[in-house]
CSV table of C-alpha atoms in Angstrom, one decimal:
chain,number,residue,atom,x,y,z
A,11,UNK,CA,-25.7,-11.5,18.7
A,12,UNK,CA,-22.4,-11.1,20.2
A,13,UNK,CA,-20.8,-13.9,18.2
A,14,UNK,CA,-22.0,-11.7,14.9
A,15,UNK,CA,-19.3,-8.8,16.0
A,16,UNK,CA,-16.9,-11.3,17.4
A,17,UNK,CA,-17.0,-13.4,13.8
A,18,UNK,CA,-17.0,-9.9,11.6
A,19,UNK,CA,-14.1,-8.9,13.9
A,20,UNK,CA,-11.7,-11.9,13.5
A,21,UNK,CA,-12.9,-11.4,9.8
A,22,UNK,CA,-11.6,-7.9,9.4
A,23,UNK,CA,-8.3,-8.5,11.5
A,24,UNK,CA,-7.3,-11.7,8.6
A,25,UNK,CA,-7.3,-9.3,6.4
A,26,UNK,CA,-5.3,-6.5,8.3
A,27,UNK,CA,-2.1,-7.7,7.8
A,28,UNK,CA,-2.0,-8.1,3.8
A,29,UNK,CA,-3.6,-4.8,3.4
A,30,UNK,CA,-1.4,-2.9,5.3
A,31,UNK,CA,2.0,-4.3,3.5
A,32,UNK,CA,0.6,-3.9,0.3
A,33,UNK,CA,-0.2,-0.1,1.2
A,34,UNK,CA,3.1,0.2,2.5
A,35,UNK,CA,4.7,-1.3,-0.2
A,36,UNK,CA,2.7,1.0,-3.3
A,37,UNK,CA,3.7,4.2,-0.9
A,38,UNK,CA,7.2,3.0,-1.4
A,39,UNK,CA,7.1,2.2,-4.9
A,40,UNK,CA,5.6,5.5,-5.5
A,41,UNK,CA,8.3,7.7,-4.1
A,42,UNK,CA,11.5,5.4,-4.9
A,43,UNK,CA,10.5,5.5,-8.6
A,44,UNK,CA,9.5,8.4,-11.2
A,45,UNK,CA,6.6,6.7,-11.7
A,46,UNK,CA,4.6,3.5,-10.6
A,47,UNK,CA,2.5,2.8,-13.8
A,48,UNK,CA,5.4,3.8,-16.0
A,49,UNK,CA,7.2,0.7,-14.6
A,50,UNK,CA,3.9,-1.5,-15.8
A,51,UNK,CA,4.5,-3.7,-12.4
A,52,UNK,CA,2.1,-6.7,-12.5
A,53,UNK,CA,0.5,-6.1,-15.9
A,54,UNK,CA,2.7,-8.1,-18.1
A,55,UNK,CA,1.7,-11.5,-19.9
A,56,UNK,CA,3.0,-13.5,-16.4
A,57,UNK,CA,0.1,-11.6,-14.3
A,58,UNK,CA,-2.9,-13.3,-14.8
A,59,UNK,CA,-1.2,-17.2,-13.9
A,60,UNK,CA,0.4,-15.0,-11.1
A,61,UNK,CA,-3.2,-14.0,-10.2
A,62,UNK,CA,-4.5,-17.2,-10.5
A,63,UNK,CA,-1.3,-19.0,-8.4
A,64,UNK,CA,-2.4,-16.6,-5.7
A,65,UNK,CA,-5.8,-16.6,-5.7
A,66,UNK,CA,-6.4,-20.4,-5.0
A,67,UNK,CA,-4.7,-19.6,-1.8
A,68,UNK,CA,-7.2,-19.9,0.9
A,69,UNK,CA,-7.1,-16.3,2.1
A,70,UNK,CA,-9.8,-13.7,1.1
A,71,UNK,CA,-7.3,-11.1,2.0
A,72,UNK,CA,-6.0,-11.9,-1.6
A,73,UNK,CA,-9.0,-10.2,-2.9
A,74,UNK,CA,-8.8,-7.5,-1.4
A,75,UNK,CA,-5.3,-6.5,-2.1
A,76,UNK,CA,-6.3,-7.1,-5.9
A,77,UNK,CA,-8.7,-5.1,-5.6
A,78,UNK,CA,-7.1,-2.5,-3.9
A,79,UNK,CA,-4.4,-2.5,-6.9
A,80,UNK,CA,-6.8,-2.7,-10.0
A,81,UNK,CA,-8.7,0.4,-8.1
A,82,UNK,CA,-5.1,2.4,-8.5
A,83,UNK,CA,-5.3,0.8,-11.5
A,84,UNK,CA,-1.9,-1.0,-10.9
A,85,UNK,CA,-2.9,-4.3,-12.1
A,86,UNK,CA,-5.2,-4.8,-15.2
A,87,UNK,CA,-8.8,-5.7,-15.3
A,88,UNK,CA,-7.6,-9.9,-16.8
A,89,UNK,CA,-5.3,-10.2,-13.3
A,90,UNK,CA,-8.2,-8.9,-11.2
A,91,UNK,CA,-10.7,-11.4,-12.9
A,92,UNK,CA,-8.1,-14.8,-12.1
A,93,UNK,CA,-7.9,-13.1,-8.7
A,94,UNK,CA,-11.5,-13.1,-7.9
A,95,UNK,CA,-12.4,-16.3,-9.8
A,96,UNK,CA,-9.3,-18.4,-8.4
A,97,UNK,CA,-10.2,-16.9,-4.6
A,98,UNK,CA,-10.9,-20.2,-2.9
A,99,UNK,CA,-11.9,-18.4,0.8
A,100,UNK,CA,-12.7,-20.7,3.4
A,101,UNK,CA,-13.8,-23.3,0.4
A,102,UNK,CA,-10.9,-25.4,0.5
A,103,UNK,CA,-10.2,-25.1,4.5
A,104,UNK,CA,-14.1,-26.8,4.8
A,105,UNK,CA,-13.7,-29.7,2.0
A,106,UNK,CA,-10.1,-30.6,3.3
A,107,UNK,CA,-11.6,-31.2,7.1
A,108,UNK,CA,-13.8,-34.5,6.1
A,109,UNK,CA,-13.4,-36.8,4.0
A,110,UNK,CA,-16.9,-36.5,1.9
A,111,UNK,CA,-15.0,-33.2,0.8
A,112,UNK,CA,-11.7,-33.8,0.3
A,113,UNK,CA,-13.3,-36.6,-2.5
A,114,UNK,CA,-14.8,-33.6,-4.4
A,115,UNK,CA,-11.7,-30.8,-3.6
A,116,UNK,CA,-10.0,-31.5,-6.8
A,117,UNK,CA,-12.4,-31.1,-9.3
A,118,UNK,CA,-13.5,-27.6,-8.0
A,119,UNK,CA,-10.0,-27.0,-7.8
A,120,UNK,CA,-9.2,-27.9,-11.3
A,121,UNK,CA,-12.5,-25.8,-12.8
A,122,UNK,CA,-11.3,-23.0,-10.6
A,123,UNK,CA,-8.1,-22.9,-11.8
A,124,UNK,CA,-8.6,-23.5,-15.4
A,125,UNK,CA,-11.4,-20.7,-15.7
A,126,UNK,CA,-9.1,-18.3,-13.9
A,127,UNK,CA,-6.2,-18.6,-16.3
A,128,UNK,CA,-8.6,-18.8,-19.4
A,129,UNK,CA,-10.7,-15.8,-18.3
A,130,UNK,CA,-7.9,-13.8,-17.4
A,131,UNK,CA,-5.9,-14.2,-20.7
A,132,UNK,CA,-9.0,-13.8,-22.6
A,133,UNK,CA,-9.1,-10.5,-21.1
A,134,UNK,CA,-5.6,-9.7,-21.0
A,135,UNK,CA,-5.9,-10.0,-25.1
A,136,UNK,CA,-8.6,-7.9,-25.2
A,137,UNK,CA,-7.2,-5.5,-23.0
A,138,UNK,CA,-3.9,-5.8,-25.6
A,139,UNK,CA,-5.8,-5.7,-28.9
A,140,UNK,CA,-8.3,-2.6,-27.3
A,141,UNK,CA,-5.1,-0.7,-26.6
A,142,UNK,CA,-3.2,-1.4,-29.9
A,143,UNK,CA,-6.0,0.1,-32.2
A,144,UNK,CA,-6.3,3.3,-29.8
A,145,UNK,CA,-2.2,3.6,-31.2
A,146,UNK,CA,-3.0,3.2,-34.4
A,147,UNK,CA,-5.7,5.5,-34.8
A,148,UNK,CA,-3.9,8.2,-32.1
A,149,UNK,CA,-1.0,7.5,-35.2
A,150,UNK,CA,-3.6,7.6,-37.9
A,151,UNK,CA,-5.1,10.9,-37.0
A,152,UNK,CA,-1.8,12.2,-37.1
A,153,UNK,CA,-1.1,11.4,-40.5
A,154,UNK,CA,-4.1,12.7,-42.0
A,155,UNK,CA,-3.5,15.9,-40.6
A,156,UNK,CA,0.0,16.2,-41.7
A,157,UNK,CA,-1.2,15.4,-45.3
A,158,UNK,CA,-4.0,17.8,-45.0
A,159,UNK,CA,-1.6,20.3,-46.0
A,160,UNK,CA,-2.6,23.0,-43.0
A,161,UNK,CA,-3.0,21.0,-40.2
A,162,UNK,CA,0.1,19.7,-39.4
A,163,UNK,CA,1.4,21.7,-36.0
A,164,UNK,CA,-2.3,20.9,-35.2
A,165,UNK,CA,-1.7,17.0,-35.8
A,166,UNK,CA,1.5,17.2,-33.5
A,167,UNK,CA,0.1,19.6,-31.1
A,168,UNK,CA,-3.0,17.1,-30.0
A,169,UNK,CA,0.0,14.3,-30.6
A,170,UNK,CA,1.7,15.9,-27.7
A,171,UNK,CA,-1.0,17.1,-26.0
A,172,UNK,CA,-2.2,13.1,-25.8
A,173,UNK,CA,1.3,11.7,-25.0
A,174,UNK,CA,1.3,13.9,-22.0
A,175,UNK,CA,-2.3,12.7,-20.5
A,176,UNK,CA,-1.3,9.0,-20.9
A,177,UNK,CA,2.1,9.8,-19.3
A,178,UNK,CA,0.4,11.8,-16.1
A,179,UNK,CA,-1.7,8.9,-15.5
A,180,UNK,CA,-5.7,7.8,-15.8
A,181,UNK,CA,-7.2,9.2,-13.1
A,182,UNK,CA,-4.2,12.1,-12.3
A,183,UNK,CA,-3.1,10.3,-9.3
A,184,UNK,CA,0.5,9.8,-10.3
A,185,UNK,CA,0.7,13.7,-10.3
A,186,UNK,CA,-1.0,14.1,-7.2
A,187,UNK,CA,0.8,11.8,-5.0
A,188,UNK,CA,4.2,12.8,-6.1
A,189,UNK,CA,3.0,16.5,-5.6
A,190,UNK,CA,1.9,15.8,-2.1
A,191,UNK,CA,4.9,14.0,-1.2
A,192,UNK,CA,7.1,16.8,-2.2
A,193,UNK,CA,4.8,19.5,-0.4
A,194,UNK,CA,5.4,17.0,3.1
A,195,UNK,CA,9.3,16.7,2.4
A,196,UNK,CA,9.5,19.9,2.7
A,197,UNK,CA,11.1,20.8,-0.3
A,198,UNK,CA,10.6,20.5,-4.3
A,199,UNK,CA,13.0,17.6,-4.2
A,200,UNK,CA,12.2,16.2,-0.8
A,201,UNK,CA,15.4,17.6,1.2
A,202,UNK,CA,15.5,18.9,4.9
A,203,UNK,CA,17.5,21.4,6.1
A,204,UNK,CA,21.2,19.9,6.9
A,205,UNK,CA,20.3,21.5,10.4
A,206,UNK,CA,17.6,19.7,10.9
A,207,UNK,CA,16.9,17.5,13.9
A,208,UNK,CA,16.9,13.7,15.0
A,209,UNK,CA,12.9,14.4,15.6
A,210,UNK,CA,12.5,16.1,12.6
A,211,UNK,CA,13.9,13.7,10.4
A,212,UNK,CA,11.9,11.5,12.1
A,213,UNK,CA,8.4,13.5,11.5
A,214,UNK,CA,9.7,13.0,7.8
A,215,UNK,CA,10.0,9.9,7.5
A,216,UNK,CA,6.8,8.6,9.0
A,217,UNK,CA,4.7,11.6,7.0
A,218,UNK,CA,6.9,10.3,3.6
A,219,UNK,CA,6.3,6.5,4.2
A,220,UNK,CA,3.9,5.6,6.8
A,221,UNK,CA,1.4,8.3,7.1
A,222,UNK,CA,-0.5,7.9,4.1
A,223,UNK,CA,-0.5,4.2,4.0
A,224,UNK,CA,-1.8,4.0,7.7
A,225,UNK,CA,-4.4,6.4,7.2
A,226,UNK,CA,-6.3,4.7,3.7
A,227,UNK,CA,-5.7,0.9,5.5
A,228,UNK,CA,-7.8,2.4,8.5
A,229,UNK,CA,-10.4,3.8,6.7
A,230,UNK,CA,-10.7,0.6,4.7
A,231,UNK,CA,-10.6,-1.6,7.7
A,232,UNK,CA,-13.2,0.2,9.1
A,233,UNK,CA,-15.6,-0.5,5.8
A,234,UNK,CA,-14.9,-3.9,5.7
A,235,UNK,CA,-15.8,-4.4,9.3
A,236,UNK,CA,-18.9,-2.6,8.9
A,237,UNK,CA,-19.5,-4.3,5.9
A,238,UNK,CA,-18.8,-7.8,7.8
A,239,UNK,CA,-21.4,-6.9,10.6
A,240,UNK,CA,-23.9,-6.3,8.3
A,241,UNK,CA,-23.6,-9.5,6.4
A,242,UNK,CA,-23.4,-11.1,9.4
A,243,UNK,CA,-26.7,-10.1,10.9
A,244,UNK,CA,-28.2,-10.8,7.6
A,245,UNK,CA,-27.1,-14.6,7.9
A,246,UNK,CA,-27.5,-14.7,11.6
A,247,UNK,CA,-31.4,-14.1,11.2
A,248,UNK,CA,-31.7,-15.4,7.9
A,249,UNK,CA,-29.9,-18.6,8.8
A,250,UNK,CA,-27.4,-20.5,7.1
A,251,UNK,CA,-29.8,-23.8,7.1
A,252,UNK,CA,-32.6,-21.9,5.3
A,253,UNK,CA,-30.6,-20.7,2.6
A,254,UNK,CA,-28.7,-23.7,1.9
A,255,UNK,CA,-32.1,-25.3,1.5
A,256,UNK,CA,-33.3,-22.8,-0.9
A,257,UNK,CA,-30.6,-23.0,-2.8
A,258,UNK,CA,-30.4,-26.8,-3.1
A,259,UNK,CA,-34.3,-26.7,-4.2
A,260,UNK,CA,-34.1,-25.2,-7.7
A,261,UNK,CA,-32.9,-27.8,-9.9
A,262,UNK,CA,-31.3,-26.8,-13.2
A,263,UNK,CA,-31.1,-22.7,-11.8
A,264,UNK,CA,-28.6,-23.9,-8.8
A,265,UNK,CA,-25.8,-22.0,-10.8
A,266,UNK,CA,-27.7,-18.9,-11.1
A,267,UNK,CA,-28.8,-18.4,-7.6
A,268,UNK,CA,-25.3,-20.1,-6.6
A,269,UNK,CA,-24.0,-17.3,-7.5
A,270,UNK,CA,-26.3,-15.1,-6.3
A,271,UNK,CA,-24.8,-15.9,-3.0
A,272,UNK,CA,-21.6,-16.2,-4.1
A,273,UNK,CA,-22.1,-12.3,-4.7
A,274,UNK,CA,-22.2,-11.8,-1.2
A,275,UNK,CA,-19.1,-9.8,0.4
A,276,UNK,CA,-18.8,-11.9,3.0
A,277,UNK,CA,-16.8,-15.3,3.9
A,278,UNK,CA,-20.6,-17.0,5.1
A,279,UNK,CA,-21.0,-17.2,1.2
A,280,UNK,CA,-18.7,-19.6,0.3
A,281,UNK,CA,-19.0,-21.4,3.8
A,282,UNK,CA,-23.0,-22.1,2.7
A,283,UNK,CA,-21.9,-23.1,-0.6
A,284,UNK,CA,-19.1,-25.4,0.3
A,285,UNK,CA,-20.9,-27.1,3.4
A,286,UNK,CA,-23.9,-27.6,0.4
A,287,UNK,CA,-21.9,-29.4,-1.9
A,288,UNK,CA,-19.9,-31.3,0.5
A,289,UNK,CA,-23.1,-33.0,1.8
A,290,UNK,CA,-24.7,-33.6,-2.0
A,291,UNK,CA,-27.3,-30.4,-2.2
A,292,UNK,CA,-25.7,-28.6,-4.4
A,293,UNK,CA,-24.3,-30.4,-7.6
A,294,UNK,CA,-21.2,-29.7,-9.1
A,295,UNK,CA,-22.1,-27.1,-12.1
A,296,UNK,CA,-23.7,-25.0,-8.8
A,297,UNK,CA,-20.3,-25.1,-6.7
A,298,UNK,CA,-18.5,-24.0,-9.3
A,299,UNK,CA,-20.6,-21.0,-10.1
A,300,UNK,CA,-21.0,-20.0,-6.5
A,301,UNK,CA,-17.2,-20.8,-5.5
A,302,UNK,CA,-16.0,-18.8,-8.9
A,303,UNK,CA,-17.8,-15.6,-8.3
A,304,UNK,CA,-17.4,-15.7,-4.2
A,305,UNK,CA,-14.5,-13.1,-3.8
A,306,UNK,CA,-15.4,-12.3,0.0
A,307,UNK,CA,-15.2,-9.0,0.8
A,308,UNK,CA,-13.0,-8.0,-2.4
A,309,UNK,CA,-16.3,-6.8,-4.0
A,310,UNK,CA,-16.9,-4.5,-0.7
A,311,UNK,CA,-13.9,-3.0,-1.5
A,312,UNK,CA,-14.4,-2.8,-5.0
A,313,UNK,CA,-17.4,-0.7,-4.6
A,314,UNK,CA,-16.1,1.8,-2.5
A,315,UNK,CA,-12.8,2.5,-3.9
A,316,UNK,CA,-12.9,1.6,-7.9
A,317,UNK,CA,-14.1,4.5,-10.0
A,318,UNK,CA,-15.8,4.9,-12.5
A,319,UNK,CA,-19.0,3.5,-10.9
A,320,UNK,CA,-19.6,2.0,-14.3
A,321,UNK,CA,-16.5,0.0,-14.5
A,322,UNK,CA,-17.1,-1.6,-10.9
A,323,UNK,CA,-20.6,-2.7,-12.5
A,324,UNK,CA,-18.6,-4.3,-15.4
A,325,UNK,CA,-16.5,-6.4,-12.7
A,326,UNK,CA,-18.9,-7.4,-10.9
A,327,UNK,CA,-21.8,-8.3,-13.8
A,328,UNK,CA,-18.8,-10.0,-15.8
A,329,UNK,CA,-17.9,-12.3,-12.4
A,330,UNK,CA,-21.7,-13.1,-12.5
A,331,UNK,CA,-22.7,-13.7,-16.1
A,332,UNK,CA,-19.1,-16.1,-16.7
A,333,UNK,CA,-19.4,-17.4,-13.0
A,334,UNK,CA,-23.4,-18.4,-14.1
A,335,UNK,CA,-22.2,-19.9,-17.7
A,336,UNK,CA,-19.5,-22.2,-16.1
A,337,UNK,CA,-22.0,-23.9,-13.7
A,338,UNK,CA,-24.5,-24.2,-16.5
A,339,UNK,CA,-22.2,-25.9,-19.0
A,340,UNK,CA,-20.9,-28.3,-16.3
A,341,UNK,CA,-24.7,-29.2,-15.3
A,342,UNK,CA,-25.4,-29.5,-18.7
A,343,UNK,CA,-22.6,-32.0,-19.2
A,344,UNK,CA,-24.0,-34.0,-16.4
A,345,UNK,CA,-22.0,-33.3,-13.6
């Protein structure tokens, strides 16, 4: 039992590093700029293939740093979709070590990558086209009110009223997070008092830039490895052996309950997986559903930091159903 701490341990500490730059980094951003989402940073037409490029790296804490930015709502939902369905885990470490696997590395790689990049532009011009129409009818309504004859301070009113919203931010974050820095600075425009000391300019600077970031990468740290040790027990009793077995029993549904464990927040999904298809129980159509929806323990995070609830439902049932209709076509085409 001690090997099932040890393992969610080591787990939690890979992870560690990339989440604590990438905090550091967004606290940075924040204060340096008037504005994070105003500079629309990783949501251009280059972010999905730079989702994708980084995803296939074998390194769940990829994941969880795209998670962390789509939760802030940094990066859009198309980049967070190649992330996940690129994330290669400890899939490519495990076909790379024997021969039998690095023989079948290239295809998965291929599918992986493809689907990424075709999933994540499909949603990027969704996301586009979604947006665009909101514009026109925001525009729209405005029209119709000016030529209603009476309406038109109304019409400008709700014009401005709108603009404002969009420009404070989604969720009111922006707003918040600027306010609180400038309430910790000490001052409306984040100046000390010229006679201030070497310590206090030192208190400043790690309440301004390290405070926050170090506080939210604990707290997430700590979920992860509580999520870890749970997952962990799970498989520990449950045992990898058994549920490779199941899984390489049901025929023609392999892609569905591939990715039924592919679901799993945990690097022991894609390990099962892998070792599966490297030894011939699973077939290719099931790899690539269970491979493309294993995000490790992105979706852990997902679930406690995105809101709304209903949009981390969306993620997660869209990584299923696409992750489920990949492995199905590529069984059905014989593979």
């Amino acid at each position: 039992m001690g090997e099932v701490f040890l393992d969610a341990l080591i787990d939690t500490l890979w992870v560690l590093p990339f989440l604590l730059i990438m905090n550091l980094l967004i606290e940075l951003l924040e204060i340096k700029t008037s504005g994070f989402r105003a500079k629309k940073i990783l949501k251009g037409g280059v972010a999905p293939l730079v989702g994708t490029a980084v995803g296939v790296v074998p390194q769940c804490g990829f994941s969880v740093v795209a998670t962390e930015l789509y939760s802030k709502r940094r990066i859009a939902l198309g980049t967070l979709l190649a992330v996940y369905l690129a994330t290669s885990d400890e899939a490519l470490p495990i076909m790379l070590s024997s021969y039998e696997g690095l023989q079948k590395v290239l295809p998965i790689i291929i599918i992986k990558i493809c689907f990424s990049l075709i999933v994540g532009y499909c949603a990027f011009g969704i996301e586009k086209l979604i947006a665009n129409k909101k514009s026109n009818a925001a525009v729209g309504t405005v029209g119709f009110d000016d030529a209603d004859g009476d309406g038109h301070s109304h019409g400008d009113d709700e014009h401005a009223h709108s603009h404002s919203h969009d420009h404070n931010g989604d969720d009111g974050e922006e707003i918040h997070a600027h306010g609180c820095h400038r309430h910790e600075l000490g001052g409306e425009n984040g100046t000390l008092d010229e006679n201030a000391t070497k310590r206090q300019r030192a208190a400043r600077v790690f309440n301004v830039y390290f405070k926050h970031p170090l506080i939210h990468t604990a707290t997430v740290i700590a979920y992860i490895f509580i999520v870890n040790v749970i997952f962990n027990i799970i498989v520990y009793y449950v045992g990898e052996d058994r549920l490779a077995a199941f899984i390489g029993s049901t025929g023609y549904f392999q892609p569905a309950l591939a990715a039924l464990v592919g679901l799993i927040p945990n690097c022991a999904a894609s390990v099962v997986i892998t070792e599966l298809y490297v030894v011939g129980g699973l077939n290719l159509g099931g790899a690539a559903a269970g491979l493309c929806v294993s995000a490790g323990i992105g979706y852990a995070v997902l679930i406690k930091q995105n809101r709304p609830i209903k949009n981390t439902v969306l993620v997660i049932a869209l990584m299923y159903v696409l992750s489920v209709a990949l492995g199905t076509v590529v069984t059905a085409l014989g593979f």
